[in-house]
C-alpha cells in the first residue's frame, strides 16, 4: 500500500507542479510548491490518498497535525509544528550554477520570524 501511495503522490505532485517547476531557478514558485497541513489537510495529499482508498481520518492518524513541506528542484525540507526545526529530507547538487540561491523563498520567509536559529538535520531513509 505504501508503494501505491508513493506512486499516486508522485503523479499528483507532477501534475500539480507541471508549470511551476524551474530547475534553472529552484526557488521560483516555491510558495506554490509548499505543502501544508495545519489542522487542515493539504488538497494534494487528500487527492493522492483518496486514489488509493485512504480516508481523511486515516490520513490524520498517519500524519502530524502541523506539517510544512517545501518541495524545490534540488531540495525537499520539512518542519513539524509551527516552531519545529527545519530538516532536509532530500538534497541534490544542481547540474548548473544556481544564481538565485540567495533569493527570499517561502521557507526562508518562515524562518525570518524566528527568535532562535533553526537547527538543520539531514534525515536519511535506508
Short mmCIF file of the C-alpha atoms (twelve columns), coordinates in Angstrom:
data_MODEL
# 
_entry.id   MODEL 
# 
loop_
_atom_site.group_PDB 
_atom_site.id 
_atom_site.type_symbol 
_atom_site.label_atom_id 
_atom_site.label_alt_id 
_atom_site.label_comp_id 
_atom_site.label_asym_id 
_atom_site.label_seq_id 
_atom_site.Cartn_x 
_atom_site.Cartn_y 
_atom_site.Cartn_z 
_atom_site.pdbx_PDB_model_num 
ATOM 1   C CA . UNK A 1   0.000  0.000  0.000   1 
ATOM 2   C CA . UNK A 2   2.897  2.366  0.729   1 
ATOM 3   C CA . UNK A 3   4.343  1.900  -2.772  1 
ATOM 4   C CA . UNK A 4   0.927  2.544  -4.301  1 
ATOM 5   C CA . UNK A 5   0.551  5.734  -2.229  1 
ATOM 6   C CA . UNK A 6   4.071  6.783  -3.232  1 
ATOM 7   C CA . UNK A 7   3.225  6.408  -6.939  1 
ATOM 8   C CA . UNK A 8   -0.115 8.185  -6.507  1 
ATOM 9   C CA . UNK A 9   1.512  11.063 -4.615  1 
ATOM 10  C CA . UNK A 10  4.272  11.429 -7.217  1 
ATOM 11  C CA . UNK A 11  1.708  11.540 -10.027 1 
ATOM 12  C CA . UNK A 12  -0.386 14.145 -8.162  1 
ATOM 13  C CA . UNK A 13  2.660  16.309 -7.429  1 
ATOM 14  C CA . UNK A 14  3.956  16.055 -11.016 1 
ATOM 15  C CA . UNK A 15  0.572  17.188 -12.350 1 
ATOM 16  C CA . UNK A 16  0.238  19.992 -9.778  1 
ATOM 17  C CA . UNK A 17  3.792  21.292 -10.349 1 
ATOM 18  C CA . UNK A 18  3.756  20.892 -14.152 1 
ATOM 19  C CA . UNK A 19  4.054  24.623 -14.881 1 
ATOM 20  C CA . UNK A 20  5.696  25.551 -11.570 1 
ATOM 21  C CA . UNK A 21  8.999  23.625 -11.730 1 
ATOM 22  C CA . UNK A 22  12.108 25.602 -12.684 1 
ATOM 23  C CA . UNK A 23  15.392 23.688 -12.215 1 
ATOM 24  C CA . UNK A 24  17.330 26.702 -13.538 1 
ATOM 25  C CA . UNK A 25  15.722 28.865 -10.785 1 
ATOM 26  C CA . UNK A 26  14.982 26.357 -7.982  1 
ATOM 27  C CA . UNK A 27  13.244 28.829 -5.652  1 
ATOM 28  C CA . UNK A 28  10.939 30.338 -8.279  1 
ATOM 29  C CA . UNK A 29  7.432  29.174 -7.406  1 
ATOM 30  C CA . UNK A 30  8.471  27.756 -4.023  1 
ATOM 31  C CA . UNK A 31  5.385  29.183 -2.307  1 
ATOM 32  C CA . UNK A 32  3.158  27.329 -4.777  1 
ATOM 33  C CA . UNK A 33  5.020  24.075 -4.127  1 
ATOM 34  C CA . UNK A 34  4.755  24.371 -0.331  1 
ATOM 35  C CA . UNK A 35  2.558  21.612 1.124   1 
ATOM 36  C CA . UNK A 36  0.861  22.464 4.412   1 
ATOM 37  C CA . UNK A 37  -1.077 20.506 6.955   1 
ATOM 38  C CA . UNK A 38  -2.208 22.991 9.561   1 
ATOM 39  C CA . UNK A 39  -5.091 21.185 11.258  1 
ATOM 40  C CA . UNK A 40  -6.477 21.088 7.690   1 
ATOM 41  C CA . UNK A 41  -5.241 18.508 5.169   1 
ATOM 42  C CA . UNK A 42  -3.497 19.771 2.029   1 
ATOM 43  C CA . UNK A 43  -5.629 19.039 -1.085  1 
ATOM 44  C CA . UNK A 44  -2.725 17.325 -2.906  1 
ATOM 45  C CA . UNK A 45  -2.275 14.870 -0.041  1 
ATOM 46  C CA . UNK A 46  -6.058 14.277 0.080   1 
ATOM 47  C CA . UNK A 47  -6.213 13.590 -3.662  1 
ATOM 48  C CA . UNK A 48  -3.333 11.095 -3.622  1 
ATOM 49  C CA . UNK A 49  -4.700 9.332  -0.536  1 
ATOM 50  C CA . UNK A 50  -8.241 9.047  -1.909  1 
ATOM 51  C CA . UNK A 51  -6.890 7.493  -5.119  1 
ATOM 52  C CA . UNK A 52  -5.613 4.542  -3.096  1 
ATOM 53  C CA . UNK A 53  -8.556 4.326  -0.709  1 
ATOM 54  C CA . UNK A 54  -7.212 6.139  2.358   1 
ATOM 55  C CA . UNK A 55  -9.846 8.173  4.191   1 
ATOM 56  C CA . UNK A 56  -9.335 11.614 5.710   1 
ATOM 57  C CA . UNK A 57  -9.479 10.225 9.293   1 
ATOM 58  C CA . UNK A 58  -6.782 7.687  8.347   1 
ATOM 59  C CA . UNK A 59  -4.586 10.495 6.980   1 
ATOM 60  C CA . UNK A 60  -4.954 12.454 10.218  1 
ATOM 61  C CA . UNK A 61  -3.844 9.355  12.135  1 
ATOM 62  C CA . UNK A 62  -0.794 8.872  9.893   1 
ATOM 63  C CA . UNK A 63  0.445  12.455 9.556   1 
ATOM 64  C CA . UNK A 64  1.238  15.210 12.073  1 
ATOM 65  C CA . UNK A 65  -1.481 17.830 12.630  1 
ATOM 66  C CA . UNK A 66  1.030  20.550 11.675  1 
ATOM 67  C CA . UNK A 67  3.471  19.822 8.864   1 
ATOM 68  C CA . UNK A 68  5.104  22.077 6.286   1 
ATOM 69  C CA . UNK A 69  6.899  20.538 3.321   1 
ATOM 70  C CA . UNK A 70  8.953  22.647 0.904   1 
ATOM 71  C CA . UNK A 71  9.469  20.922 -2.448  1 
ATOM 72  C CA . UNK A 72  12.138 22.554 -4.618  1 
ATOM 73  C CA . UNK A 73  14.072 21.103 -7.572  1 
ATOM 74  C CA . UNK A 74  17.226 20.367 -5.567  1 
ATOM 75  C CA . UNK A 75  15.918 20.146 -2.014  1 
ATOM 76  C CA . UNK A 76  12.933 18.889 -0.054  1 
ATOM 77  C CA . UNK A 77  12.680 20.177 3.520   1 
ATOM 78  C CA . UNK A 78  10.056 19.861 6.212   1 
ATOM 79  C CA . UNK A 79  9.056  21.199 9.579   1 
ATOM 80  C CA . UNK A 80  6.755  19.523 12.094  1 
ATOM 81  C CA . UNK A 81  4.841  22.052 14.198  1 
ATOM 82  C CA . UNK A 82  4.959  25.825 13.935  1 
ATOM 83  C CA . UNK A 83  8.155  26.171 15.989  1 
ATOM 84  C CA . UNK A 84  9.917  22.958 14.943  1 
ATOM 85  C CA . UNK A 85  13.312 22.773 13.336  1 
ATOM 86  C CA . UNK A 86  13.535 22.709 9.557   1 
ATOM 87  C CA . UNK A 87  15.007 19.411 8.423   1 
ATOM 88  C CA . UNK A 88  16.313 18.420 4.992   1 
ATOM 89  C CA . UNK A 89  14.644 15.277 3.681   1 
ATOM 90  C CA . UNK A 90  16.306 15.235 0.246   1 
ATOM 91  C CA . UNK A 91  19.198 17.209 -1.195  1 
ATOM 92  C CA . UNK A 92  20.820 17.060 -4.625  1 
ATOM 93  C CA . UNK A 93  23.522 19.014 -6.406  1 
ATOM 94  C CA . UNK A 94  22.415 21.368 -9.165  1 
ATOM 95  C CA . UNK A 95  23.836 20.459 -12.556 1 
ATOM 96  C CA . UNK A 96  24.349 24.160 -13.354 1 
ATOM 97  C CA . UNK A 97  25.380 27.015 -11.063 1 
ATOM 98  C CA . UNK A 98  22.287 28.458 -9.397  1 
ATOM 99  C CA . UNK A 99  22.387 32.240 -9.252  1 
ATOM 100 C CA . UNK A 100 19.122 32.689 -7.322  1 
ATOM 101 C CA . UNK A 101 20.286 30.755 -4.244  1 
ATOM 102 C CA . UNK A 102 20.180 33.826 -2.000  1 
ATOM 103 C CA . UNK A 103 16.599 34.639 -3.020  1 
ATOM 104 C CA . UNK A 104 13.917 35.005 -0.361  1 
ATOM 105 C CA . UNK A 105 11.971 31.742 -0.554  1 
ATOM 106 C CA . UNK A 106 8.814  30.593 1.175   1 
ATOM 107 C CA . UNK A 107 10.947 28.554 3.604   1 
ATOM 108 C CA . UNK A 108 13.317 31.487 4.268   1 
ATOM 109 C CA . UNK A 109 10.367 33.814 4.893   1 
ATOM 110 C CA . UNK A 110 9.042  31.366 7.506   1 
ATOM 111 C CA . UNK A 111 12.446 31.391 9.227   1 
ATOM 112 C CA . UNK A 112 12.647 35.221 9.386   1 
ATOM 113 C CA . UNK A 113 10.241 35.466 12.327  1 
ATOM 114 C CA . UNK A 114 12.219 33.036 14.491  1 
ATOM 115 C CA . UNK A 115 13.807 34.264 17.705  1 
ATOM 116 C CA . UNK A 116 16.327 31.437 17.816  1 
ATOM 117 C CA . UNK A 117 18.339 29.949 14.970  1 
ATOM 118 C CA . UNK A 118 16.891 26.898 13.277  1 
ATOM 119 C CA . UNK A 119 18.680 23.578 13.548  1 
ATOM 120 C CA . UNK A 120 19.146 21.760 10.263  1 
ATOM 121 C CA . UNK A 121 19.209 17.996 10.202  1 
ATOM 122 C CA . UNK A 122 19.532 15.578 7.332   1 
ATOM 123 C CA . UNK A 123 17.183 12.599 7.528   1 
ATOM 124 C CA . UNK A 124 18.069 9.549  5.515   1 
ATOM 125 C CA . UNK A 125 15.928 6.552  4.696   1 
ATOM 126 C CA . UNK A 126 17.526 3.159  4.443   1 
# 
